[in-house]
Amino acid sequence: MNSTNNTYKRKVLLRWHKRKTFLNEKSKTKLYTRKKTNKISAVTNKEFDDEVKQYSTANDIKTNDKQDGFEQTLEFKEECQIRELSKISNLNTRLELNFKNYIKELHSALIKECSYNLLNLNTLYLTLDFESLTSVTNRTLKAIKDQKIFSVLGYFPTISLELKNRGWVEKRDPTRPPINYLNYLKSAPYMVNCLESPPLMPSINKDDAALERLKSMQSWTILKNKKSDFIFVTRKQLINWSTLSKLTSISQMPRHIFCTKDGLAQCLEYYKNSVSNLMFPRCHYIRSEADSVAFVEDYITTALISTLKIIVRAIENNKMIFTENGNIPYAIIDFVILCIFKFLNKQKNGNTETGMWMFENQKKIWNEFMNYYSKLITDSDAKFDHEYIYELELDVYAKCKYLLGEVKTYCPQHYIDGITNTWIIKPTSNCSGHGIMMSRDLHTIKQKITVSNVFRKSYVLQKYIERPLLVYACKIDLRQWFLVTNMRPVVVWIYKEGYVRFCANTFSMKKMDESIHLSNVRLQTKYRKIRNPQVPEECMWNYSELQDYLRKNGQEYVWDELIFPGMCECIYAVLQAATDTTVYRNKTFQLFGADFLITENFIPYLIEINSTPGLNPSTSVIANLAPILLSDIVKVTVDYEKNSKADTGLFVKVVPEKCKSADTAVPVDTHGFNNSSVGYAVGPTALTTDYNERMASMQKNLAEMRLQMVARKTERDARRYVGVNRDLLLGTRNLI
């Protein structure tokens, strides 16, 4: 399905959800319709039987229509679509939640719900008559027989509504409400942001709410000693695993490690040579001296490669970087080139020479290099101390350009590294951006992860992606929901909608402000009033808005061909890698939230996975999406479980056959970083040509380039090459 159809379907579901009421007072043809009266009327057995019969007949008609639909001609389908559009047009009058009205609307619905649930039914002398009592009892007993008893631990009214509409009966203790109704009744409107999910929109009326409470109390007297067949819960600590029936479906997996920062890094490290469709910024979990040495090696290697990039970029941009009074010794260039040659030799031939990488024994040398490297990335006027000579510049450019091409093979994340060597320091136990800091200084990083020379084992170091996709010059990332319904084998459903989080201020690697680099909702809320004026008010979009932006900027295909498929493959690869470390029980499912950062060439990189993705309505975007998401979870876990042709909403199943198999994975030689604290994405196939042959080929190319350039050199280029010489040099990139 293309992105336009996805957008259309989402809007249909959104408007449908917001017009759907718990008890519809206007439509006489809608299921479960009751006429509003001054007093609560009883439901007779006949009415109950008619209701069940009507519900069953409607379901039969739906099923038959759906099956017949597969056999219709194209013309008939088009006619159906036209009729459906006419139905949708009648729903447009419903107010869609936005930044200006969503808190008021949600708070109004919540206040009504709290008021209705705080009514003292005894003082109002409200009870069920005999016929109503019999009806509720029969319905509950039928649900027990059909294994349709459910419990919701937490505040998720959409889940309750969807299951009740399918004939399920809720097991709910009247003395344990999902939220503190009295507190929320007295609370300020903004407190709706603290709810686990949005309240129902619109809420039911007072009489119907009282009737539902009476029915729930009667059902509880029958169900309190029965086990639930379906439990929806997002907090694992609420589950008593020892008493849980094997036949009960539950929305939490017993154990998984890929939702912790250190766990994800360790989980992916063991599979880095066999998974080709996983893009994950390399991480270091520092637990020992060996882990620290591995990080330092990675850090300094990145600095060396960044120096090559700075030199190549400066020359290609026609910037003078050589002068007799430069502030950086020319010998630094020779040092960098020599180190990179040794690095390549070690990668290609398995050379065991370690002298270059003994950082602790050569602190003076490396500290001197790092000081000059810092000048290169912070001082725009930094120059190398050498008289400008045309042939010298050509020779330096050719060598650096060639080495960059060779390094790409053994540093698969070469593209995202940029030139500043910036790293993110993440606490392993925190979330929502708490405790995160960024640094490009090795000494600062070491101080953060150690106390009295003892490793804290509570931080993960992750390479910062320095070339992200920018929208209105600001960094964004994506929250992608996915539902796991099995781990053996992996069965995962990806949601076609999600939200895009903006950083409030214009992106720059020269500043380390959290308003520029950390897109967590909690953090960016503080900067909404001083944000880039083009950034949305809530610093958030939904997927459809991002797709519209890409289309308007001539990138109409990147979502369907690169971004969304890339996220699907990455999530499936992570789950495959985690099968050995995950404790799974049958009849278990769980919703997760993966955070992705998109690079400027539209490649999604997984940052982390959340086991409890917040569905609290902290923005109007989430308030609109969360009810639809919860409704679609029921479609997958209940409807699809019984009928493989059932509608699954916006969830799409990731079929293993469409993912890259392990047989096609590309191995990567990682001898230079062979430590268990490092997790890498897999890059292109390593070159197998002999090292000496490649060095000889490089020398030949350099010689040819020198001859070409010298032959075309003119007197006016004595001080600086320009024009045709520069064009020729830049046109020979493929040769080097």
Tab-separated table of C-alpha atoms in Angstrom, residues 306-709:
chain	number	residue	atom	x	y	z
A	306	SER	CA	38.150	12.749	10.673
A	307	THR	CA	41.471	14.507	10.038
A	308	LEU	CA	41.567	12.987	6.560
A	309	LYS	CA	38.021	14.237	5.942
A	310	ILE	CA	38.899	17.767	7.087
A	311	ILE	CA	41.878	17.935	4.731
A	312	VAL	CA	39.987	16.543	1.733
A	313	ARG	CA	36.984	18.797	2.322
A	314	ALA	CA	39.157	21.912	2.632
A	315	ILE	CA	41.018	21.245	-0.612
A	316	GLU	CA	37.835	20.391	-2.511
A	317	ASN	CA	36.300	23.662	-1.288
A	318	ASN	CA	39.350	25.567	-2.592
A	319	LYS	CA	40.409	26.575	0.903
A	320	MET	CA	44.036	27.406	1.617
A	321	ILE	CA	45.287	25.121	4.403
A	322	PHE	CA	49.068	25.559	3.964
A	323	THR	CA	51.049	28.606	5.064
A	324	GLU	CA	54.528	29.260	6.391
A	325	ASN	CA	53.169	30.504	9.714
A	326	GLY	CA	50.532	27.820	10.283
A	327	ASN	CA	49.475	26.829	13.792
A	328	ILE	CA	49.534	23.065	13.128
A	329	PRO	CA	52.766	21.210	12.277
A	330	TYR	CA	52.813	19.681	8.811
A	331	ALA	CA	54.199	16.519	10.408
A	332	ILE	CA	50.694	15.817	11.723
A	333	ILE	CA	49.605	14.977	8.176
A	334	ASP	CA	52.401	12.438	7.771
A	335	PHE	CA	51.571	11.007	11.193
A	336	VAL	CA	47.887	10.568	10.325
A	337	ILE	CA	48.643	8.974	6.951
A	338	LEU	CA	51.115	6.563	8.548
A	339	CYS	CA	48.628	5.565	11.263
A	340	ILE	CA	45.865	4.946	8.730
A	341	PHE	CA	48.215	2.822	6.607
A	342	LYS	CA	49.013	0.713	9.663
A	343	PHE	CA	45.324	0.454	10.508
A	344	LEU	CA	44.512	-0.797	6.999
A	345	ASN	CA	47.412	-3.217	7.071
A	346	LYS	CA	46.156	-4.618	10.356
A	347	GLN	CA	42.611	-5.004	9.007
A	348	LYS	CA	43.569	-6.578	5.691
A	349	ASN	CA	46.375	-8.867	6.725
A	350	GLY	CA	45.605	-9.491	10.395
A	351	ASN	CA	48.886	-7.827	11.334
A	352	THR	CA	49.472	-8.239	15.061
A	353	GLU	CA	51.596	-5.112	15.379
A	354	THR	CA	50.310	-3.288	18.437
A	355	GLY	CA	52.906	-0.590	18.912
A	356	MET	CA	50.791	2.080	17.275
A	357	TRP	CA	47.759	1.287	19.437
A	358	MET	CA	49.519	1.169	22.825
A	359	PHE	CA	47.950	4.462	23.852
A	360	GLU	CA	48.836	4.243	27.539
A	361	ASN	CA	52.541	3.883	26.664
A	362	GLN	CA	52.464	6.719	24.135
A	363	LYS	CA	50.327	9.290	25.874
A	364	LYS	CA	52.562	12.179	24.892
A	365	ILE	CA	52.315	11.418	21.173
A	366	TRP	CA	48.560	10.915	21.162
A	367	ASN	CA	47.878	13.887	23.425
A	368	GLU	CA	49.817	16.090	21.025
A	369	PHE	CA	47.848	14.741	18.078
A	370	MET	CA	44.522	15.221	19.879
A	371	ASN	CA	45.408	18.827	20.726
A	372	TYR	CA	46.067	19.638	17.073
A	373	TYR	CA	42.983	17.698	15.985
A	374	SER	CA	40.896	19.804	18.362
A	375	LYS	CA	42.251	22.942	16.694
A	376	LEU	CA	41.255	21.596	13.291
A	377	ILE	CA	37.626	21.104	14.303
A	378	THR	CA	37.211	24.264	16.396
A	379	ASP	CA	39.394	26.859	14.623
A	380	SER	CA	38.148	27.735	11.145
A	381	ASP	CA	41.462	29.496	10.444
A	382	ALA	CA	43.673	26.531	11.384
A	383	LYS	CA	46.450	25.934	8.834
A	384	PHE	CA	49.365	23.569	8.439
A	385	ASP	CA	52.841	25.012	8.896
A	386	HIS	CA	54.277	24.580	5.397
A	387	GLU	CA	54.887	26.799	2.404
A	388	TYR	CA	52.185	26.325	-0.205
A	389	ILE	CA	53.417	24.161	-3.085
A	390	TYR	CA	51.015	23.018	-5.722
A	391	GLU	CA	52.502	19.515	-6.074
A	392	LEU	CA	52.515	19.132	-2.288
A	393	GLU	CA	48.832	19.960	-2.036
A	394	LEU	CA	48.038	17.559	-4.854
A	395	ASP	CA	50.027	14.787	-3.199
A	396	VAL	CA	48.347	15.325	0.197
A	397	TYR	CA	44.872	15.392	-1.349
A	398	ALA	CA	45.443	12.254	-3.409
A	399	LYS	CA	46.748	10.252	-0.463
A	400	CYS	CA	44.011	11.374	1.924
A	401	LYS	CA	41.272	10.778	-0.637
A	402	TYR	CA	42.576	7.302	-1.415
A	403	LEU	CA	42.831	6.344	2.250
A	404	LEU	CA	39.273	7.528	2.900
A	405	GLY	CA	38.046	5.225	0.165
A	406	GLU	CA	39.945	2.293	1.675
A	407	VAL	CA	38.823	3.023	5.232
A	408	LYS	CA	35.131	2.805	4.280
A	409	THR	CA	35.498	-0.936	3.877
A	410	TYR	CA	36.571	-1.489	7.478
A	411	CYS	CA	34.649	1.340	9.119
A	412	PRO	CA	31.071	0.739	7.969
A	413	GLN	CA	29.796	3.728	9.948
A	414	HIS	CA	32.267	6.047	8.274
A	415	TYR	CA	29.373	8.066	6.830
A	416	ILE	CA	27.650	8.999	10.104
A	417	ASP	CA	30.833	9.899	11.995
A	418	GLY	CA	31.257	13.407	10.609
A	419	ILE	CA	34.442	15.200	11.653
A	420	THR	CA	33.986	16.217	15.308
A	421	ASN	CA	34.219	12.752	16.961
A	422	THR	CA	31.226	13.447	19.216
A	423	TRP	CA	29.931	10.716	21.564
A	424	ILE	CA	26.793	10.391	23.683
A	425	ILE	CA	27.180	9.233	27.283
A	426	LYS	CA	23.981	7.450	28.345
A	427	PRO	CA	23.103	6.171	31.830
A	428	THR	CA	22.019	2.547	31.502
A	429	SER	CA	19.103	2.902	33.930
A	430	ASN	CA	17.546	6.247	32.978
A	431	CYS	CA	15.021	7.160	30.296
A	432	SER	CA	13.381	10.234	28.716
A	433	GLY	CA	16.760	11.914	28.293
A	434	HIS	CA	17.647	11.981	32.009
A	435	GLY	CA	21.391	12.100	32.602
A	436	ILE	CA	22.434	12.095	28.934
A	437	MET	CA	25.417	14.219	27.986
A	438	MET	CA	27.489	14.747	24.852
A	439	SER	CA	31.226	15.181	24.602
A	440	ARG	CA	34.046	15.067	22.087
A	441	ASP	CA	36.794	15.287	24.689
A	442	LEU	CA	38.368	11.969	25.664
A	443	HIS	CA	39.424	13.150	29.120
A	444	THR	CA	35.880	14.368	29.924
A	445	ILE	CA	34.382	11.073	28.808
A	446	LYS	CA	36.794	9.058	30.951
A	447	GLN	CA	36.020	11.192	33.985
A	448	LYS	CA	32.294	10.592	33.542
A	449	ILE	CA	32.503	6.802	33.373
A	450	THR	CA	34.991	6.280	36.214
A	451	VAL	CA	35.093	7.043	39.932
A	452	SER	CA	38.494	6.808	41.647
A	453	ASN	CA	39.787	4.822	38.651
A	454	VAL	CA	36.944	2.300	39.051
A	455	PHE	CA	34.498	1.834	36.186
A	456	ARG	CA	30.938	2.704	37.135
A	457	LYS	CA	29.410	0.084	34.800
A	458	SER	CA	26.383	2.343	34.559
A	459	TYR	CA	27.074	4.153	31.294
A	460	VAL	CA	27.005	3.287	27.607
A	461	LEU	CA	29.048	5.289	25.109
A	462	GLN	CA	27.357	5.592	21.727
A	463	LYS	CA	28.707	7.292	18.617
A	464	TYR	CA	26.696	10.378	17.808
A	465	ILE	CA	25.286	10.554	14.275
A	466	GLU	CA	26.700	13.824	12.973
A	467	ARG	CA	24.898	13.839	9.634
A	468	PRO	CA	21.169	13.525	10.461
A	469	LEU	CA	18.226	14.336	8.245
A	470	LEU	CA	17.177	17.911	8.963
A	471	VAL	CA	13.671	19.317	8.651
A	472	TYR	CA	13.578	23.112	8.663
A	473	ALA	CA	17.284	22.921	9.603
A	474	CYS	CA	16.416	21.040	12.819
A	475	LYS	CA	17.214	17.484	13.843
A	476	ILE	CA	14.377	14.945	14.067
A	477	ASP	CA	13.945	11.360	15.164
A	478	LEU	CA	11.100	8.856	14.850
A	479	ARG	CA	9.171	6.777	17.374
A	480	GLN	CA	8.185	3.543	15.642
A	481	TRP	CA	5.695	1.279	17.414
A	482	PHE	CA	5.866	-2.460	16.871
A	483	LEU	CA	3.975	-5.400	18.355
A	484	VAL	CA	5.683	-8.732	19.043
A	485	THR	CA	3.302	-11.694	19.171
A	486	ASN	CA	5.868	-14.498	19.118
A	487	MET	CA	9.601	-14.966	19.569
A	488	ARG	CA	9.944	-18.580	18.452
A	489	PRO	CA	9.764	-17.960	15.559
A	490	VAL	CA	9.830	-14.174	15.521
A	491	VAL	CA	6.465	-12.669	14.596
A	492	VAL	CA	6.434	-8.885	14.622
A	493	TRP	CA	3.896	-6.311	13.462
A	494	ILE	CA	5.024	-2.816	12.494
A	495	TYR	CA	2.675	0.124	12.871
A	496	LYS	CA	2.308	2.375	9.844
A	497	GLU	CA	1.835	5.474	11.969
A	498	GLY	CA	4.016	7.007	14.645
A	499	TYR	CA	5.346	10.376	15.593
A	500	VAL	CA	8.291	12.562	14.635
A	501	ARG	CA	10.078	14.452	17.391
A	502	PHE	CA	11.778	17.756	16.620
A	503	CYS	CA	14.666	19.429	18.338
A	504	ALA	CA	13.614	22.998	18.978
A	505	ASN	CA	16.645	24.830	17.613
A	506	THR	CA	18.724	24.844	14.441
A	507	PHE	CA	21.194	21.986	14.115
A	508	SER	CA	24.888	22.703	14.598
A	509	MET	CA	27.845	20.565	15.626
A	510	LYS	CA	29.556	23.627	17.067
A	511	LYS	CA	27.174	23.701	20.033
A	512	MET	CA	26.282	20.898	22.454
A	513	ASP	CA	22.930	22.281	23.641
A	514	GLU	CA	20.232	19.719	24.396
A	515	SER	CA	17.711	21.861	22.526
A	516	ILE	CA	19.735	21.121	19.378
A	517	HIS	CA	20.690	17.462	19.795
A	518	LEU	CA	18.346	15.629	22.209
A	519	SER	CA	14.820	15.232	20.879
A	520	ASN	CA	13.126	13.639	23.925
A	521	VAL	CA	9.641	15.058	24.487
A	522	ARG	CA	10.362	15.850	28.139
A	523	LEU	CA	13.434	17.901	27.210
A	524	GLN	CA	12.049	19.742	24.205
A	525	THR	CA	8.931	20.827	26.104
A	526	LYS	CA	11.150	23.373	27.869
A	527	TYR	CA	12.155	24.997	24.579
A	528	ARG	CA	8.813	25.280	22.779
A	529	LYS	CA	8.613	29.037	23.362
A	530	ILE	CA	12.107	29.669	21.955
A	531	ARG	CA	12.006	27.148	19.135
A	532	ASN	CA	12.805	27.647	15.489
A	533	PRO	CA	9.643	29.394	14.165
A	534	GLN	CA	9.225	26.755	11.436
A	535	VAL	CA	9.159	23.899	13.962
A	536	PRO	CA	5.603	22.825	14.949
A	537	GLU	CA	4.267	24.175	18.239
A	538	GLU	CA	4.552	20.838	20.044
A	539	CYS	CA	7.877	19.953	18.387
A	540	MET	CA	6.093	16.932	16.944
A	541	TRP	CA	4.534	15.608	13.743
A	542	ASN	CA	2.852	12.379	12.833
A	543	TYR	CA	4.264	10.216	10.040
A	544	SER	CA	1.816	11.545	7.478
A	545	GLU	CA	3.046	15.098	7.984
A	546	LEU	CA	6.642	13.996	7.484
A	547	GLN	CA	5.675	12.147	4.305
A	548	ASP	CA	3.942	15.279	3.016
A	549	TYR	CA	7.085	17.290	3.733
A	550	LEU	CA	9.262	14.799	1.862
A	551	ARG	CA	6.922	14.821	-1.129
A	552	LYS	CA	6.914	18.616	-1.288
A	553	ASN	CA	10.725	18.547	-1.321
A	554	GLY	CA	10.953	16.080	-4.204
A	555	GLN	CA	11.549	12.984	-2.052
A	556	GLU	CA	8.212	11.263	-2.561
A	557	TYR	CA	9.687	7.763	-2.744
A	558	VAL	CA	12.158	7.705	0.133
A	559	TRP	CA	9.582	6.829	2.803
A	560	ASP	CA	8.189	3.749	1.070
A	561	GLU	CA	11.499	2.613	-0.425
A	562	LEU	CA	14.096	3.483	2.232
A	563	ILE	CA	12.883	4.744	5.582
A	564	PHE	CA	9.920	2.520	6.492
A	565	PRO	CA	11.349	-0.724	4.990
A	566	GLY	CA	14.658	0.040	6.695
A	567	MET	CA	12.986	0.360	10.089
A	568	CYS	CA	11.070	-2.899	9.511
A	569	GLU	CA	14.222	-4.823	8.614
A	570	CYS	CA	16.148	-3.356	11.514
A	571	ILE	CA	13.489	-4.263	14.091
A	572	TYR	CA	13.174	-7.795	12.737
A	573	ALA	CA	16.960	-8.208	12.816
A	574	VAL	CA	17.137	-7.076	16.457
A	575	LEU	CA	14.458	-9.568	17.486
A	576	GLN	CA	16.239	-12.347	15.623
A	577	ALA	CA	19.434	-11.449	17.437
A	578	ALA	CA	17.633	-11.449	20.797
A	579	THR	CA	15.950	-14.855	20.584
A	580	ASP	CA	18.641	-16.565	22.664
A	581	THR	CA	18.473	-13.978	25.458
A	582	THR	CA	14.687	-13.600	25.622
A	583	VAL	CA	12.445	-15.593	27.947
A	584	TYR	CA	9.197	-16.162	26.107
A	585	ARG	CA	5.944	-17.905	26.985
A	586	ASN	CA	3.138	-18.825	24.626
A	587	LYS	CA	0.121	-16.504	24.432
A	588	THR	CA	2.263	-13.470	25.099
A	589	PHE	CA	2.506	-10.219	23.171
A	590	GLN	CA	3.996	-6.813	23.847
A	591	LEU	CA	4.032	-3.336	22.359
A	592	PHE	CA	7.454	-1.714	21.992
A	593	GLY	CA	8.625	1.690	20.837
A	594	ALA	CA	11.816	1.938	18.771
A	595	ASP	CA	13.591	5.264	18.344
A	596	PHE	CA	15.176	5.827	14.951
A	597	LEU	CA	17.360	8.625	13.675
A	598	ILE	CA	17.340	9.167	9.918
A	599	THR	CA	20.579	10.164	8.228
A	600	GLU	CA	20.708	12.837	5.557
A	601	ASN	CA	20.756	10.078	2.912
A	602	PHE	CA	17.509	8.628	4.400
A	603	ILE	CA	18.960	5.568	6.142
A	604	PRO	CA	17.248	4.784	9.492
A	605	TYR	CA	19.576	4.035	12.410
A	606	LEU	CA	18.166	2.365	15.508
A	607	ILE	CA	19.010	4.327	18.659
A	608	GLU	CA	17.177	2.374	21.354
A	609	ILE	CA	14.035	0.352	22.108
A	610	ASN	CA	11.517	1.140	24.850
A	611	SER	CA	9.603	-1.639	26.584
A	612	THR	CA	6.921	0.780	27.804
A	613	PRO	CA	6.387	3.321	25.048
A	614	GLY	CA	4.493	6.206	26.591
A	615	LEU	CA	0.933	6.563	25.308
A	616	ASN	CA	0.087	9.342	27.736
A	617	PRO	CA	-1.435	12.304	25.854
A	618	SER	CA	1.489	14.669	26.340
A	619	THR	CA	0.812	16.166	22.896
A	620	SER	CA	-2.188	16.349	20.605
A	621	VAL	CA	-0.344	14.100	18.132
A	622	ILE	CA	-0.098	11.283	20.675
A	623	ALA	CA	-3.635	11.975	21.916
A	624	ASN	CA	-4.911	11.386	18.382
A	625	LEU	CA	-2.784	8.322	17.618
A	626	ALA	CA	-2.868	6.380	20.897
A	627	PRO	CA	-6.573	5.349	20.824
A	628	ILE	CA	-6.246	4.117	17.236
A	629	LEU	CA	-3.086	2.211	18.132
A	630	LEU	CA	-4.748	0.535	21.141
A	631	SER	CA	-7.769	-0.365	19.039
A	632	ASP	CA	-5.513	-1.960	16.408
A	633	ILE	CA	-3.674	-3.960	19.075
A	634	VAL	CA	-6.964	-5.681	19.872
A	635	LYS	CA	-7.478	-6.377	16.179
A	636	VAL	CA	-4.142	-8.196	15.964
A	637	THR	CA	-4.175	-10.024	19.293
A	638	VAL	CA	-7.877	-10.988	19.344
A	639	ASP	CA	-9.365	-10.816	15.847
A	640	TYR	CA	-6.361	-12.011	13.853
A	641	GLU	CA	-5.708	-14.749	16.390
A	642	LYS	CA	-9.005	-16.374	15.380
A	643	ASN	CA	-9.164	-15.310	11.741
A	644	SER	CA	-6.029	-14.810	9.663
A	645	LYS	CA	-8.043	-12.702	7.199
A	646	ALA	CA	-9.220	-10.274	9.865
A	647	ASP	CA	-8.520	-6.569	9.595
A	648	THR	CA	-5.359	-5.599	11.499
A	649	GLY	CA	-5.759	-1.842	11.239
A	650	LEU	CA	-2.502	-0.029	10.608
A	651	PHE	CA	-0.376	-2.964	11.742
A	652	VAL	CA	1.518	-4.788	8.991
A	653	LYS	CA	3.222	-8.101	9.575
A	654	VAL	CA	6.929	-8.297	8.779
A	655	VAL	CA	7.236	-11.488	6.753
A	656	PRO	CA	10.615	-13.191	7.271
A	657	GLU	CA	10.879	-14.145	3.608
A	658	LYS	CA	10.916	-10.468	2.679
A	659	CYS	CA	13.803	-9.769	5.025
A	660	LYS	CA	17.404	-10.521	4.210
A	661	SER	CA	18.299	-13.980	5.392
A	662	ALA	CA	21.397	-14.805	7.380
A	663	ASP	CA	22.769	-16.660	4.334
A	664	THR	CA	23.027	-13.400	2.433
A	665	ALA	CA	24.636	-11.503	5.290
A	666	VAL	CA	27.949	-9.869	4.502
A	667	PRO	CA	30.766	-10.635	6.935
A	668	VAL	CA	32.969	-7.846	8.150
A	669	ASP	CA	36.509	-8.129	9.394
A	670	THR	CA	36.556	-6.461	12.801
A	671	HIS	CA	39.887	-7.613	14.164
A	672	GLY	CA	40.736	-4.043	15.021
A	673	PHE	CA	37.806	-3.846	17.425
A	674	ASN	CA	37.415	-7.392	18.702
A	675	ASN	CA	36.016	-6.654	22.129
A	676	SER	CA	32.685	-7.641	23.596
A	677	SER	CA	31.843	-4.063	24.535
A	678	VAL	CA	31.389	-2.938	20.938
A	679	GLY	CA	28.310	-3.319	18.703
A	680	TYR	CA	28.561	-2.444	15.011
A	681	ALA	CA	26.313	-2.276	12.015
A	682	VAL	CA	27.515	-4.463	9.175
A	683	GLY	CA	29.164	-2.835	6.192
A	684	PRO	CA	30.206	-3.845	2.666
A	685	THR	CA	32.259	-6.889	1.820
A	686	ALA	CA	35.907	-6.626	2.783
A	687	LEU	CA	38.362	-6.399	-0.097
A	688	THR	CA	40.423	-9.529	-0.599
A	689	THR	CA	43.204	-8.119	-2.795
A	690	ASP	CA	46.689	-8.576	-1.398
A	691	TYR	CA	47.946	-5.619	0.598
A	692	ASN	CA	51.190	-5.160	-1.380
A	693	GLU	CA	49.341	-5.261	-4.685
A	694	ARG	CA	46.949	-2.565	-3.560
A	695	MET	CA	49.774	-0.372	-2.330
A	696	ALA	CA	51.512	-0.755	-5.688
A	697	SER	CA	48.276	0.139	-7.472
A	698	MET	CA	47.928	3.226	-5.313
A	699	GLN	CA	51.460	4.379	-6.124
A	700	LYS	CA	50.749	3.896	-9.829
A	701	ASN	CA	47.599	5.987	-9.620
A	702	LEU	CA	49.445	8.740	-7.779
A	703	ALA	CA	52.175	8.799	-10.400
A	704	GLU	CA	49.645	9.050	-13.225
A	705	MET	CA	47.844	11.893	-11.476
A	706	ARG	CA	51.080	13.824	-10.988
A	707	LEU	CA	51.928	13.522	-14.680
A	708	GLN	CA	48.464	14.664	-15.718
A	709	MET	CA	48.481	17.664	-13.440
